[in-house]
Short mmCIF file of C-alpha atoms in Angstrom, two decimals:
data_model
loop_
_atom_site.label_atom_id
_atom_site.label_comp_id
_atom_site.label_asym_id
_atom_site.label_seq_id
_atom_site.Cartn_x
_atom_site.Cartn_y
_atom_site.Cartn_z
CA UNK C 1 80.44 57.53 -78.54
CA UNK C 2 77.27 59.07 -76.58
CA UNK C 3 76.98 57.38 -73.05
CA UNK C 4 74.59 54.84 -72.66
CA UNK C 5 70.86 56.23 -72.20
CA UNK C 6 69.74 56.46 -68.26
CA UNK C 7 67.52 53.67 -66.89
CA UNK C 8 63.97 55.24 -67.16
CA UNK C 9 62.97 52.64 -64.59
CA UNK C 10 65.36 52.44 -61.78
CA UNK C 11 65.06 49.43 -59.39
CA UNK C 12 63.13 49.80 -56.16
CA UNK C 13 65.08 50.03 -52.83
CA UNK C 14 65.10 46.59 -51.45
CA UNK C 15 63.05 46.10 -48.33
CA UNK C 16 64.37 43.87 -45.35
CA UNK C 17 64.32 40.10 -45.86
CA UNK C 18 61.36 38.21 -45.34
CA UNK C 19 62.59 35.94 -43.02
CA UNK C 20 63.78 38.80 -40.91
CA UNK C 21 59.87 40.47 -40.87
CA UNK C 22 58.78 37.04 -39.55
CA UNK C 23 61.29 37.01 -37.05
CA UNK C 24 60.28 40.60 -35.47
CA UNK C 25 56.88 39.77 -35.88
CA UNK C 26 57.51 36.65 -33.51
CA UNK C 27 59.79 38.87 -31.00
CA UNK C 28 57.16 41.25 -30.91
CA UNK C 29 54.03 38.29 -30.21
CA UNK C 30 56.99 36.76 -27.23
CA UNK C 31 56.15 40.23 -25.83
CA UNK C 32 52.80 40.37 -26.04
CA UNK C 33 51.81 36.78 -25.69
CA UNK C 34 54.06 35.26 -23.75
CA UNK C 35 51.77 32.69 -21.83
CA UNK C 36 50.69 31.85 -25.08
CA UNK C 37 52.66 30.91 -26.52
CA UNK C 38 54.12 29.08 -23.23
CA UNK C 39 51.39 26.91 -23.54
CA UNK C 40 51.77 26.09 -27.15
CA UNK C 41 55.34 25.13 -26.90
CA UNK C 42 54.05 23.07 -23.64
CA UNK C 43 52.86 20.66 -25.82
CA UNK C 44 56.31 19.56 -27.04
CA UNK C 45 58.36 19.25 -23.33
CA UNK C 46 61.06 18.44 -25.08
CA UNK C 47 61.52 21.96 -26.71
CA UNK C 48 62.70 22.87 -23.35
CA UNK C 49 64.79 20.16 -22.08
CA UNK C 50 66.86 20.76 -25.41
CA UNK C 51 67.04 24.84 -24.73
CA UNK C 52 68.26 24.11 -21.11
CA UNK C 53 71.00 21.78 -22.38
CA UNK C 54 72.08 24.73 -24.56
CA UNK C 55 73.08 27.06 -22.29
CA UNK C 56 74.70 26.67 -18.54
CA UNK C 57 73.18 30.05 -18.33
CA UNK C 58 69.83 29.16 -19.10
CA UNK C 59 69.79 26.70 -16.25
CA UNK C 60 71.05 28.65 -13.61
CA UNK C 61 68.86 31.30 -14.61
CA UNK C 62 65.63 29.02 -13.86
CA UNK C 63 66.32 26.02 -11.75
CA UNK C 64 68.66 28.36 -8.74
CA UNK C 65 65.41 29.80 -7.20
CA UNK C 66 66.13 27.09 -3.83
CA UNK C 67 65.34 28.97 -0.77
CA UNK C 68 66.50 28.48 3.34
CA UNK C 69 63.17 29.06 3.85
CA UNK C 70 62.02 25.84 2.52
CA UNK C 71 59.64 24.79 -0.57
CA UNK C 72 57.52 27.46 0.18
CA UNK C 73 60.17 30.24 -1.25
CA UNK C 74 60.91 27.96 -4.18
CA UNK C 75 60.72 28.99 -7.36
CA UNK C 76 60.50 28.39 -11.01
CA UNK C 77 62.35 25.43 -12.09
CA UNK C 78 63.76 24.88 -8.63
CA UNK C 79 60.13 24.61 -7.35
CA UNK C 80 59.57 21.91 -10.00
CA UNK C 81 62.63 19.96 -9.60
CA UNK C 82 62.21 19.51 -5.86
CA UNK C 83 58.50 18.55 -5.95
CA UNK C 84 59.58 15.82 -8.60
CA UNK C 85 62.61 14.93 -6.91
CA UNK C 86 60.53 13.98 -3.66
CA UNK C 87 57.30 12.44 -5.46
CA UNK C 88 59.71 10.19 -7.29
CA UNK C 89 62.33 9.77 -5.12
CA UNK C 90 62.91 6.42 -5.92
CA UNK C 91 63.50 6.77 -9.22
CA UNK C 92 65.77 9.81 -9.82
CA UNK C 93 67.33 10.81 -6.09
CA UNK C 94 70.38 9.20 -7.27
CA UNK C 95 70.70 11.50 -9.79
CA UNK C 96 70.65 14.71 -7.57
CA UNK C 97 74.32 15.95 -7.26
CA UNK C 98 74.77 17.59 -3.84
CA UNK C 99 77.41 19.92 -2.63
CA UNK C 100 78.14 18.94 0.87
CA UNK C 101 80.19 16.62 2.15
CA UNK C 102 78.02 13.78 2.05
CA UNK C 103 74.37 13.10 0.14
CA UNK C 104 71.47 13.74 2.28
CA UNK C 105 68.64 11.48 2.56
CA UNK C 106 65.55 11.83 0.78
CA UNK C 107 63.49 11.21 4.42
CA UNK C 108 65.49 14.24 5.74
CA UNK C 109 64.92 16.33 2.48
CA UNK C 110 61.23 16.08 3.19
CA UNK C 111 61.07 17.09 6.59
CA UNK C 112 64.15 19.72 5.87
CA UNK C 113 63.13 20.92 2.06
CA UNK C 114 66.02 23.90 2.54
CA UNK C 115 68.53 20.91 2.41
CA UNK C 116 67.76 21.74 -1.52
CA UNK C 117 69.29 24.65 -1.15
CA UNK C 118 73.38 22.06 -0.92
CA UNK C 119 72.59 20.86 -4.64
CA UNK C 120 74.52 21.21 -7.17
CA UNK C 121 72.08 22.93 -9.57
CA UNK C 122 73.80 22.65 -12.92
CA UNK C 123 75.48 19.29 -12.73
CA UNK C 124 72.12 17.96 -11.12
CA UNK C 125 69.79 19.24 -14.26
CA UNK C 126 71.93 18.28 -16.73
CA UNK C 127 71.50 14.28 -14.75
CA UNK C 128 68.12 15.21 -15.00
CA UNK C 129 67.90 15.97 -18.78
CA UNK C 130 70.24 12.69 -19.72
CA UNK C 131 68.49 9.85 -17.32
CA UNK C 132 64.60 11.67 -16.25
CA UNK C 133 62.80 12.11 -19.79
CA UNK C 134 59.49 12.21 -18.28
CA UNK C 135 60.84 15.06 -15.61
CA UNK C 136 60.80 17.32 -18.67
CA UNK C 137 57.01 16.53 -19.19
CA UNK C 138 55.67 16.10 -15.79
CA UNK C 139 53.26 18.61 -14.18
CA UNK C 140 55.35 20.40 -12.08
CA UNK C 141 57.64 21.35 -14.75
CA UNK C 142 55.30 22.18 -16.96
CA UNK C 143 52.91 24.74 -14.70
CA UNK C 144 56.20 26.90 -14.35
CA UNK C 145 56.35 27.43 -17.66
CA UNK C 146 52.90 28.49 -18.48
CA UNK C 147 51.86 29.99 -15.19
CA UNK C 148 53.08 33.19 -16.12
CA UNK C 149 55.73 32.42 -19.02
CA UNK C 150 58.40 34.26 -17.91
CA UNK C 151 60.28 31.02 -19.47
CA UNK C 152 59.90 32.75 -22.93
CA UNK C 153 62.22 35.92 -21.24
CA UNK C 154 65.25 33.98 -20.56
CA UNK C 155 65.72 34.20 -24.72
CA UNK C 156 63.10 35.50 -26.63
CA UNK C 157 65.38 35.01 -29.74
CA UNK C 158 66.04 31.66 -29.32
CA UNK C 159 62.16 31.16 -29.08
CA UNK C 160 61.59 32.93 -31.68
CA UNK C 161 63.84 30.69 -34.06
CA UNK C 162 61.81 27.64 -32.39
CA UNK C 163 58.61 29.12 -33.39
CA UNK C 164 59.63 30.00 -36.89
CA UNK C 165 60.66 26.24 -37.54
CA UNK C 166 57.21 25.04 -36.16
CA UNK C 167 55.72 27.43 -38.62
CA UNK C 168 57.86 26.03 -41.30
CA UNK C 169 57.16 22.52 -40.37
CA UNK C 170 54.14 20.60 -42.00
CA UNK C 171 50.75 20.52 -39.82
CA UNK C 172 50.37 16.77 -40.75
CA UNK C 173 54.03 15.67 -39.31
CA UNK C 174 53.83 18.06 -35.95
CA UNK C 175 50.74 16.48 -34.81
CA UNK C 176 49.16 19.58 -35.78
CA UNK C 177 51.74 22.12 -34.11
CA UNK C 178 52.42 24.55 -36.73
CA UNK C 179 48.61 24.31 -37.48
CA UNK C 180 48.18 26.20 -33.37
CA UNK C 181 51.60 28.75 -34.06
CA UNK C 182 50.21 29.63 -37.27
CA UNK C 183 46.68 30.63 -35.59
CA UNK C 184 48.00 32.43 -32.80
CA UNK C 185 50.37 34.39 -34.95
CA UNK C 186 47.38 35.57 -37.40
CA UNK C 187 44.95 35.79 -34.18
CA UNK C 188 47.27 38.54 -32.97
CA UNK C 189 48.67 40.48 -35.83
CA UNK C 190 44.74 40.98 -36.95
CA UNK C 191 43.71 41.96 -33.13
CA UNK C 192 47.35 44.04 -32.04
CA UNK C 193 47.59 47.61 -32.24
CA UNK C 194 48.33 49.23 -35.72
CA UNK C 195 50.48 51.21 -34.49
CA UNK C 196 52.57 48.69 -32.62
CA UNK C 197 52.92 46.45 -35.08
CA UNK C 198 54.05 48.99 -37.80
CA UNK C 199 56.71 50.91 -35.60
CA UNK C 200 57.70 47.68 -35.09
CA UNK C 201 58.13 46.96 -38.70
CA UNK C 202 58.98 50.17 -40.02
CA UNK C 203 61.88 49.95 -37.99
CA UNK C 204 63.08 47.49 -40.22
CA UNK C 205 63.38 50.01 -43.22
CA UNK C 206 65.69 52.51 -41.83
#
């Protein structure tokens, strides 16, 4: 019997996932607009208590920035965490796990702020994220992320996954969240280079 006639019409190649466009389009606005977006996610503190909990990593990476040179050469979260730590002293010193042979005193601490420098960083944020809620909302915390949002570089994927579940989420149940990531996203891919964005994307196809 005569083989079967050709397909006159073959498919179309498939292009790359939707879901993985979306995601390089978010990579690519974590590189661009990294304060940004800083500030967006700011409004939900608890984004970033949950992403330091994560990771061991992730906290060492921001709250080890103690210095023997005193507050003044802290930085990041460890300039947050000591400027909380001392304005509510009462509240959470207990939960600051030092290294040393002995706790120190919070009246030494804030004559001596290197003394920062004997804590145990990890075990001491992770007391922090279990028994200090508002810690994770307060000011001080807060301006490190958004000052200049380096935050966003520890793990731009992982931030990108956050952002893509805000956009997925509905405006009316994240007190208007996904409403703001939406915006920004469509505020920069109609203002970004051209060119940017489609190397970006074309890179996708090969």
């Amino acid at each position: 019997s005569p083989p079967p006639p050709s397909n006159p019409h073959p498919p179309l190649a498939r292009g790359p996932p939707q879901n993985l466009i979306v995601h390089q389009l978010l990579l690519l606005l974590l590189e661009q607009r990294r304060v940004e977006v800083a500030r967006l996610l700011a409004r939900q503190p608890l984004l970033f208590r949950d992403f330091f909990v994560g990771s061991d990593l992730r906290i060492m990476m921001w709250f080890s920035h103690f210095s023997m040179s005193g507050m003044t050469g802290f930085k990041y979260g460890a300039f947050a965490l000591a400027h909380y730590a001392l304005a509510h002293r009462d509240e959470v010193w207990q939960y600051i796990v030092w290294e040393g042979k002995h706790a120190q005193a919070p009246v030494s601490v804030a004559t001596k702020t290197h003394y920062f420098c004997e804590i145990n960083v990890l075990a001491t944020v992770r007391n922090f994220a279990e028994h200090c809620p508002s810690f994770w909302s307060s000011d001080q915390l807060l301006k490190t992320f958004t000052k200049g949002g380096e935050i966003i570089q520890l793990d731009p994927p992982y931030f990108a996954k956050v952002l893509h579940g805000i956009l997925s989420d509905d405006p009316r149940s994240s007190g208007g969240l996904s409403t703001r990531a939406q915006d920004l996203l469509e505020e920069f891919v109609c203002h970004e280079s051209w060119q940017l964005l489609s190397h970006r994307l074309l890179s996708l196809m090969g």
